[in-house]
């Protein structure tokens, strides 16, 4: 690496998802109009954000007895490997930061040691607890004081499950740290709770901007274990001397970014209007819009949307949708049976399958963590009087079209709740590499889909770090950087001859009517 490259602003982002983790170096470089580097004083060039993946690793849960856990020591080891690789490659990052999924946590004892292995949000210990806690506390109060849709994996239900089971870990715990904060603690020795993660727990009151100690007391959850939340952009501390010695690296800063990966992704959406709708597509799909403050109306409760914190004190009105998890689980089950398909092959088979033949409700809880996902889909179709998918292509088509119709439903509900009309939908995240899903979504919503960037969570992570380090004056400058650096793909609803277009529109309209009639196990 040249001396000129060594002075390029450089930070390191760890983006951990439910199935894999990645480490990215982010650099701001100036490019001349012909896209070459090395702009001169006479031609200062255009600033662009360059990202380089330097490490990738699988994130595979571990079943121990009756419980499903995260392999937290492995995640820490891989993060350390990513830091080491960055320096070995010649980079000198000024800081690093971690974003992950929400809700999950680790407990530390009075010596700062981890109590047990953190549970996975798909662990079955919380089954039935949404209804039990709602009956105990009252659904209206629960929503008013959390702003969240009632999802069985929320931190609230995990802690209540531990309390009901008489877990001694709650008695021994001195501090609860959510996943990215826990991993940052192992690097720095500093205990913090980042704001966007706090809002995923169901125990943070967005109206008061504080932990809901009264609710914790009623449910028997210790309120003293929660650190006060800090905003995105807070410097947690530097790598400890022990970590630096182990990795042979200098003591770089660790920053609490928008540590919930959804909010990091939302911070990187290249929208031209302050009123926009976005979809973060991956294992989960999260569709929402940014707002100045939480929306805690009865209509939001009825529609079961969530209010989750974002960067700079914003809130995001959004809904969790099951996402590509359903297709991933089908693929896994077929592999176990000796039928291995790549995702590209499944998409090609789906394109050849009959359109809009069978539909499912992706958010039916039967699809949360079944033993046999294809069989659950077959059973659902039988129970709802639909043709049963009979090939991998038919299954994939059913899943992707059902997701697209669910996106339309949630998008229209978001418009009803906010009083806005969105011109189209910004799609970001790894799921946009599935071009068929993007095309089907444009068809379903009857509006354009703007797809990109793919690595939105990592980019949002990098932007907050760069602002904290003074390389960006604000996030708006960061978004201009994103627009200059990462092209996006536009998917328009198909425009064919007028009769064909009317036929296609009618086909989707009829499918949407069928979709809305599907029975639901949870409120829509």
XYZ file of C-alpha atoms in Angstrom:
524
model
C 0.000 0.000 0.000
C 1.432 3.413 -0.950
C 2.027 6.249 1.546
C -0.743 8.171 -0.210
C -3.204 5.316 0.421
C -2.152 5.123 4.072
C -3.428 8.691 4.599
C -6.841 7.946 3.090
C -9.553 8.143 5.820
C -10.072 4.521 6.805
C -12.388 2.731 9.277
C -13.353 -0.911 9.903
C -16.955 -2.191 10.080
C -18.154 -5.575 11.303
C -21.610 -6.464 9.995
C -22.976 -9.630 11.605
C -26.128 -11.232 10.280
C -28.080 -14.294 11.308
C -26.130 -16.588 8.980
C -22.782 -14.875 8.341
C -20.496 -12.063 9.392
C -18.293 -9.773 7.314
C -15.558 -7.238 7.958
C -15.244 -4.229 5.649
C -12.661 -1.511 5.314
C -14.212 1.813 4.325
C -12.096 4.550 2.742
C -12.975 7.992 1.387
C -11.022 8.646 -1.804
C -11.054 11.435 -4.355
C -11.453 10.362 -7.963
C -11.013 12.325 -11.150
C -13.955 12.472 -13.587
C -12.567 9.460 -15.491
C -12.856 7.395 -12.231
C -9.100 7.184 -11.734
C -7.592 7.934 -8.343
C -5.012 10.597 -7.587
C -6.952 13.811 -8.166
C -4.823 16.974 -8.398
C -5.208 20.527 -7.103
C -6.362 21.574 -10.584
C -8.853 18.676 -10.698
C -9.870 17.873 -7.114
C -12.182 15.096 -8.229
C -15.232 13.510 -6.638
C -15.152 11.993 -3.158
C -16.295 8.385 -3.084
C -16.605 5.713 -0.428
C -14.684 2.554 -1.272
C -15.465 -0.599 0.688
C -13.305 -3.705 0.737
C -14.355 -6.994 2.286
C -11.377 -8.349 4.190
C -12.950 -11.177 6.150
C -16.078 -13.342 5.972
C -17.221 -16.133 8.260
C -20.315 -18.278 8.864
C -22.553 -17.653 11.872
C -24.031 -21.031 12.746
C -26.155 -21.470 15.902
C -25.493 -24.322 18.316
C -28.155 -26.623 19.770
C -27.285 -27.569 23.353
C -29.892 -29.755 25.007
C -33.285 -28.123 24.587
C -31.919 -24.679 23.758
C -30.543 -22.935 20.673
C -27.561 -20.638 21.287
C -25.235 -18.273 19.462
C -21.590 -19.360 19.271
C -20.423 -16.128 20.924
C -16.768 -17.156 21.488
C -16.514 -17.984 17.787
C -17.941 -14.563 16.839
C -15.385 -12.836 19.049
C -12.578 -14.895 17.542
C -13.656 -13.995 14.007
C -13.911 -10.284 14.868
C -10.373 -10.406 16.229
C -9.301 -12.181 13.042
C -10.856 -9.364 11.016
C -8.943 -6.727 12.984
C -5.695 -8.625 12.523
C -6.322 -9.081 8.786
C -6.966 -5.349 8.334
C -3.556 -4.438 9.728
C -1.809 -7.309 7.960
C -3.220 -5.972 4.668
C -1.581 -2.617 5.344
C -4.645 -0.665 6.458
C -4.519 1.616 9.490
C -8.177 1.999 10.530
C -8.861 4.859 12.915
C -11.749 2.965 14.494
C -13.883 -0.152 14.336
C -17.562 -0.787 15.061
C -19.980 -3.712 15.189
C -23.598 -3.980 14.044
C -25.755 -7.095 14.496
C -29.343 -8.295 14.660
C -31.444 -6.999 17.554
C -32.956 -8.389 20.774
C -30.334 -10.985 21.831
C -27.996 -10.429 24.767
C -25.400 -11.763 27.182
C -25.307 -11.455 30.973
C -22.164 -10.524 32.898
C -21.499 -11.342 36.543
C -19.897 -8.970 39.071
C -16.450 -9.971 37.809
C -17.392 -9.048 34.254
C -17.482 -12.652 33.076
C -20.118 -14.051 30.727
C -22.856 -16.079 32.415
C -23.637 -18.966 30.100
C -23.989 -18.970 26.315
C -26.408 -16.357 24.886
C -29.697 -17.723 23.560
C -30.653 -17.519 19.892
C -33.831 -15.557 19.157
C -35.315 -18.631 17.457
C -35.015 -20.674 20.657
C -38.389 -22.117 21.642
C -38.325 -20.940 25.290
C -40.572 -17.948 24.473
C -43.409 -19.876 22.832
C -46.771 -18.688 24.161
C -45.290 -15.842 26.180
C -46.580 -13.036 23.949
C -50.125 -13.953 24.938
C -49.191 -14.553 28.583
C -47.425 -11.229 29.062
C -50.157 -9.349 27.182
C -52.772 -10.851 29.501
C -50.689 -9.966 32.551
C -49.724 -6.413 31.590
C -52.336 -5.430 29.011
C -51.614 -5.254 25.288
C -52.375 -1.533 25.064
C -50.007 -0.645 27.887
C -47.341 -2.988 26.550
C -47.394 -1.304 23.161
C -47.674 2.231 24.553
C -44.595 1.684 26.726
C -42.458 -0.148 24.160
C -43.689 0.915 20.713
C -42.976 -2.568 19.340
C -44.975 -5.179 17.501
C -45.437 -8.269 19.639
C -42.759 -10.685 18.455
C -41.929 -13.730 20.606
C -38.174 -13.208 20.315
C -38.107 -9.694 21.830
C -35.713 -9.377 24.776
C -38.695 -8.851 27.090
C -40.018 -12.362 26.422
C -36.580 -13.985 26.595
C -35.965 -12.513 30.060
C -39.479 -13.420 31.211
C -38.873 -17.000 30.027
C -35.679 -17.125 32.094
C -37.547 -15.750 35.114
C -40.291 -18.354 34.769
C -37.690 -21.113 34.467
C -35.978 -19.932 37.652
C -32.702 -19.281 35.853
C -29.946 -18.531 38.399
C -28.230 -16.357 35.791
C -30.692 -13.520 36.492
C -29.785 -13.586 40.176
C -26.061 -13.519 39.400
C -26.210 -10.926 36.608
C -24.783 -7.478 37.166
C -25.024 -6.236 33.564
C -27.038 -7.096 30.468
C -25.338 -6.279 27.176
C -27.034 -6.652 23.804
C -25.035 -8.562 21.192
C -22.970 -5.766 19.564
C -22.379 -4.128 22.944
C -21.290 -7.490 24.378
C -18.766 -8.051 21.592
C -17.483 -4.471 21.945
C -17.091 -5.072 25.697
C -14.836 -8.067 24.999
C -12.645 -5.756 22.886
C -12.579 -2.681 25.147
C -13.634 -3.698 28.657
C -16.271 -0.920 28.540
C -19.959 -1.636 29.187
C -22.428 0.464 27.185
C -25.902 0.046 25.724
C -26.382 1.613 22.305
C -29.708 3.429 21.765
C -30.972 1.701 18.599
C -30.401 -1.711 20.185
C -32.160 -0.657 23.395
C -35.311 0.121 21.408
C -35.517 -3.486 20.130
C -35.908 -4.974 23.616
C -39.517 -4.157 24.494
C -38.212 -2.794 27.806
C -37.293 0.719 26.628
C -40.080 3.321 26.770
C -39.786 5.543 23.666
C -42.265 8.054 25.069
C -40.051 8.741 28.084
C -36.755 7.888 26.441
C -35.786 5.623 29.350
C -35.825 2.034 30.563
C -39.223 0.850 31.770
C -38.298 -0.121 35.329
C -41.956 -0.372 36.427
C -42.649 -3.038 33.789
C -39.463 -4.890 34.695
C -40.469 -4.937 38.348
C -43.933 -6.277 37.519
C -42.426 -9.100 35.431
C -39.696 -9.918 37.935
C -36.869 -8.739 35.663
C -34.004 -6.957 37.480
C -33.890 -3.320 36.318
C -30.389 -2.574 37.618
C -28.674 -4.661 34.963
C -29.386 -2.260 32.072
C -26.761 0.438 31.329
C -28.057 3.851 30.300
C -28.330 4.020 26.475
C -25.766 6.030 24.510
C -26.456 7.566 21.064
C -24.966 6.289 17.803
C -21.563 7.836 17.321
C -20.426 7.407 20.912
C -16.805 6.360 21.347
C -16.883 3.294 23.612
C -13.136 3.145 24.192
C -9.961 1.704 22.724
C -8.918 -1.912 22.287
C -7.550 -3.202 25.569
C -3.834 -3.769 26.033
C -4.531 -7.524 26.124
C -6.334 -7.478 22.769
C -3.634 -5.289 21.193
C -0.912 -7.643 22.419
C -2.816 -10.728 21.215
C -3.353 -9.284 17.724
C -0.154 -7.210 17.509
C -2.111 -4.058 16.594
C -2.249 -0.502 18.005
C -5.114 0.604 20.321
C -7.750 1.846 17.850
C -11.097 3.319 18.920
C -14.269 1.240 19.095
C -17.450 3.189 18.310
C -21.096 2.475 19.081
C -22.712 3.120 15.696
C -26.377 2.433 14.935
C -25.568 -1.038 16.218
C -28.880 -2.595 15.186
C -28.166 -3.650 11.610
C -31.594 -2.504 10.384
C -30.937 1.037 11.543
C -27.424 1.010 10.096
C -28.965 -0.036 6.775
C -31.630 2.674 7.001
C -28.875 5.253 7.545
C -27.434 4.284 4.153
C -30.649 4.453 2.067
C -29.884 6.884 -0.805
C -33.277 8.598 -0.795
C -33.873 11.989 -2.447
C -36.835 12.852 -0.212
C -37.110 12.943 3.594
C -40.363 10.971 3.235
C -39.346 7.606 1.830
C -40.082 3.923 2.346
C -37.354 1.320 2.540
C -37.064 -2.439 2.704
C -34.023 -4.096 4.234
C -34.003 -7.504 2.572
C -32.158 -10.538 3.877
C -32.910 -13.422 6.215
C -35.494 -11.026 7.609
C -37.277 -8.307 5.674
C -37.915 -5.020 7.463
C -40.104 -2.452 5.750
C -40.396 1.011 7.211
C -40.043 4.765 7.042
C -38.105 7.314 9.073
C -39.926 9.669 11.456
C -38.959 12.461 13.846
C -40.635 10.750 16.813
C -42.365 7.453 17.645
C -45.932 6.887 16.488
C -47.821 5.206 19.336
C -51.434 5.365 18.139
C -54.028 2.583 18.518
C -53.882 2.095 14.744
C -50.164 1.298 14.950
C -50.909 -1.232 17.689
C -53.669 -2.777 15.598
C -51.384 -3.089 12.572
C -48.548 -4.342 14.794
C -45.813 -2.027 13.574
C -42.709 -1.208 15.605
C -41.052 2.060 16.563
C -37.299 1.509 16.620
C -34.680 4.149 17.297
C -32.420 5.446 14.545
C -29.492 7.802 14.103
C -29.677 11.352 15.518
C -32.686 10.641 17.708
C -34.963 9.628 14.829
C -37.418 6.753 14.982
C -38.359 4.247 12.326
C -41.904 2.988 11.952
C -41.342 -0.471 10.560
C -42.561 -4.020 10.411
C -40.616 -7.275 10.669
C -41.445 -9.688 7.846
C -40.157 -13.262 7.840
C -38.020 -12.687 4.725
C -35.768 -15.043 2.789
C -35.401 -17.273 5.856
C -38.247 -19.376 4.434
C -36.392 -20.042 1.192
C -33.101 -20.590 3.052
C -34.730 -23.258 5.224
C -36.252 -25.009 2.204
C -32.824 -25.041 0.563
C -31.284 -26.489 3.732
C -33.932 -29.220 3.944
C -33.473 -30.198 0.300
C -29.697 -30.395 0.833
C -30.269 -32.792 3.739
C -32.296 -34.956 1.366
C -29.477 -34.976 -1.193
C -30.934 -32.295 -3.507
C -28.473 -29.405 -3.467
C -29.391 -26.173 -5.239
C -27.671 -22.808 -5.326
C -29.856 -19.754 -4.793
C -29.223 -18.786 -8.419
C -30.528 -22.178 -9.546
C -33.631 -21.830 -7.375
C -34.336 -18.388 -8.832
C -33.995 -19.774 -12.365
C -36.394 -22.616 -11.531
C -38.822 -20.120 -9.972
C -38.814 -18.036 -13.151
C -39.903 -21.138 -15.080
C -42.693 -22.037 -12.617
C -46.343 -21.065 -13.027
C -46.918 -17.567 -11.620
C -49.230 -16.760 -8.690
C -50.389 -20.362 -8.294
C -49.930 -20.822 -4.531
C -49.449 -18.213 -1.800
C -48.531 -18.271 1.879
C -48.596 -15.719 4.657
C -44.845 -15.355 5.337
C -45.548 -14.075 8.854
C -47.578 -17.050 10.004
C -45.670 -18.212 13.083
C -45.598 -21.775 11.775
C -42.769 -20.595 9.506
C -40.710 -19.191 12.407
C -38.573 -22.291 13.035
C -40.217 -25.496 11.804
C -38.463 -28.826 11.595
C -39.440 -29.160 7.914
C -40.123 -25.895 6.063
C -41.286 -27.457 2.742
C -43.776 -29.623 4.620
C -45.103 -26.581 6.503
C -45.696 -24.844 3.166
C -47.463 -27.920 1.789
C -49.671 -28.110 4.881
C -50.495 -24.401 4.688
C -51.524 -24.682 1.034
C -53.674 -27.744 1.753
C -55.384 -26.022 4.675
C -56.142 -22.922 2.591
C -57.453 -24.874 -0.409
C -54.593 -24.023 -2.766
C -52.495 -26.167 -5.110
C -49.580 -27.710 -3.247
C -46.144 -26.816 -4.675
C -44.671 -29.887 -6.320
C -41.112 -28.837 -7.237
C -38.304 -26.646 -5.847
C -39.125 -24.046 -8.508
C -42.785 -23.980 -7.472
C -41.796 -23.609 -3.798
C -39.390 -20.768 -4.597
C -41.987 -19.006 -6.767
C -44.596 -19.342 -4.022
C -42.229 -17.871 -1.409
C -40.981 -14.949 -3.518
C -44.428 -13.937 -4.765
C -45.844 -14.193 -1.258
C -43.073 -11.919 0.040
C -43.743 -9.403 -2.725
C -47.456 -9.314 -1.881
C -46.672 -8.965 1.827
C -44.414 -6.014 0.983
C -47.328 -4.366 -0.830
C -49.616 -4.952 2.119
C -47.177 -3.519 4.654
C -46.252 -0.583 2.394
C -49.903 0.390 2.054
C -50.418 0.036 5.809
C -47.419 2.293 6.445
C -48.986 4.891 4.162
C -52.283 4.675 6.047
C -50.538 5.093 9.398
C -48.325 8.013 8.383
C -50.613 9.772 5.916
C -47.838 9.651 3.313
C -47.787 8.447 -0.262
C -44.493 6.875 -1.267
C -43.401 7.135 -4.891
C -41.715 3.756 -4.744
C -39.698 1.490 -2.498
C -35.970 1.573 -1.726
C -34.667 -1.981 -1.339
C -31.260 -2.530 0.273
C -29.355 -5.483 1.691
C -28.239 -8.862 0.424
C -31.717 -9.865 -0.722
C -31.589 -7.411 -3.633
C -29.125 -9.747 -5.348
C -32.245 -11.829 -6.013
C -33.359 -9.888 -9.078
C -36.548 -11.921 -9.410
C -37.650 -10.796 -5.952
C -36.996 -7.164 -6.908
C -38.983 -7.529 -10.152
C -41.865 -9.281 -8.412
C -41.942 -6.564 -5.748
C -42.199 -3.840 -8.395
C -45.036 -5.774 -10.014
C -46.837 -6.330 -6.718
C -46.665 -2.718 -5.503
C -47.220 -1.248 -8.985
C -44.420 1.269 -8.416
C -40.681 1.456 -9.002
C -38.219 -0.361 -6.810
C -34.793 1.255 -6.348
C -32.397 -1.537 -5.388
C -29.068 -0.705 -3.751
C -26.691 -0.706 -2.062
C -26.253 -4.395 -1.205
C -24.013 -3.835 1.825
C -26.246 -1.154 3.341
C -25.746 -2.171 6.991
C -21.969 -2.098 6.682
C -22.101 1.211 4.808
C -24.305 2.816 7.462
C -21.877 1.523 10.078
C -18.965 3.112 8.180
C -20.784 6.444 7.727
C -21.387 6.887 11.458
C -17.750 6.051 12.190
C -16.521 8.523 9.566
C -18.734 11.258 10.991
C -17.563 10.531 14.534
C -13.946 10.774 13.361
C -14.624 14.110 11.637
C -14.356 12.953 8.023
C -18.039 13.724 7.379
C -19.790 16.799 8.725
C -23.171 15.049 8.938
C -25.093 12.046 7.640
C -26.548 14.017 4.738
C -23.024 14.419 3.417
C -22.652 10.695 3.969
C -25.733 9.952 1.857
C -24.359 12.105 -0.955
C -21.238 9.978 -0.695
C -23.368 6.823 -1.000
C -25.155 8.171 -4.098
C -21.805 8.995 -5.742
C -20.260 5.653 -4.829
C -22.863 2.920 -5.262
C -25.133 2.733 -8.337
C -28.607 1.335 -7.818
C -30.835 -0.707 -10.114
C -34.320 0.526 -11.006
C -37.095 -2.041 -11.413
C -40.296 -0.715 -12.964
C -43.591 -2.589 -13.239
C -43.586 -4.146 -16.696
C -44.870 -1.855 -19.430
C -46.065 -3.958 -22.354
C -48.841 -3.506 -24.913
C -51.955 -2.101 -23.271
C -54.031 -5.325 -23.277
C -51.119 -7.339 -21.864
C -50.444 -4.695 -19.220
C -54.114 -4.689 -18.157
C -54.067 -8.489 -17.968
C -50.930 -8.484 -15.803
C -52.345 -5.801 -13.507
C -55.581 -7.755 -13.116
C -53.633 -10.944 -12.331
C -51.718 -9.235 -9.532
C -54.874 -7.555 -8.218
C -56.642 -10.913 -8.007
C -53.616 -12.465 -6.303
C -53.566 -9.653 -3.745
C -57.233 -10.248 -2.943
C -56.455 -13.937 -2.398
C -53.460 -13.049 -0.267
C -55.490 -10.765 1.995
C -58.052 -13.518 2.575
C -55.436 -15.952 3.847
C -55.971 -16.871 7.488
C -53.488 -15.352 9.955
C -52.164 -16.651 13.233
C -51.083 -13.171 14.324
C -52.581 -9.710 13.628
C -51.573 -8.289 10.257
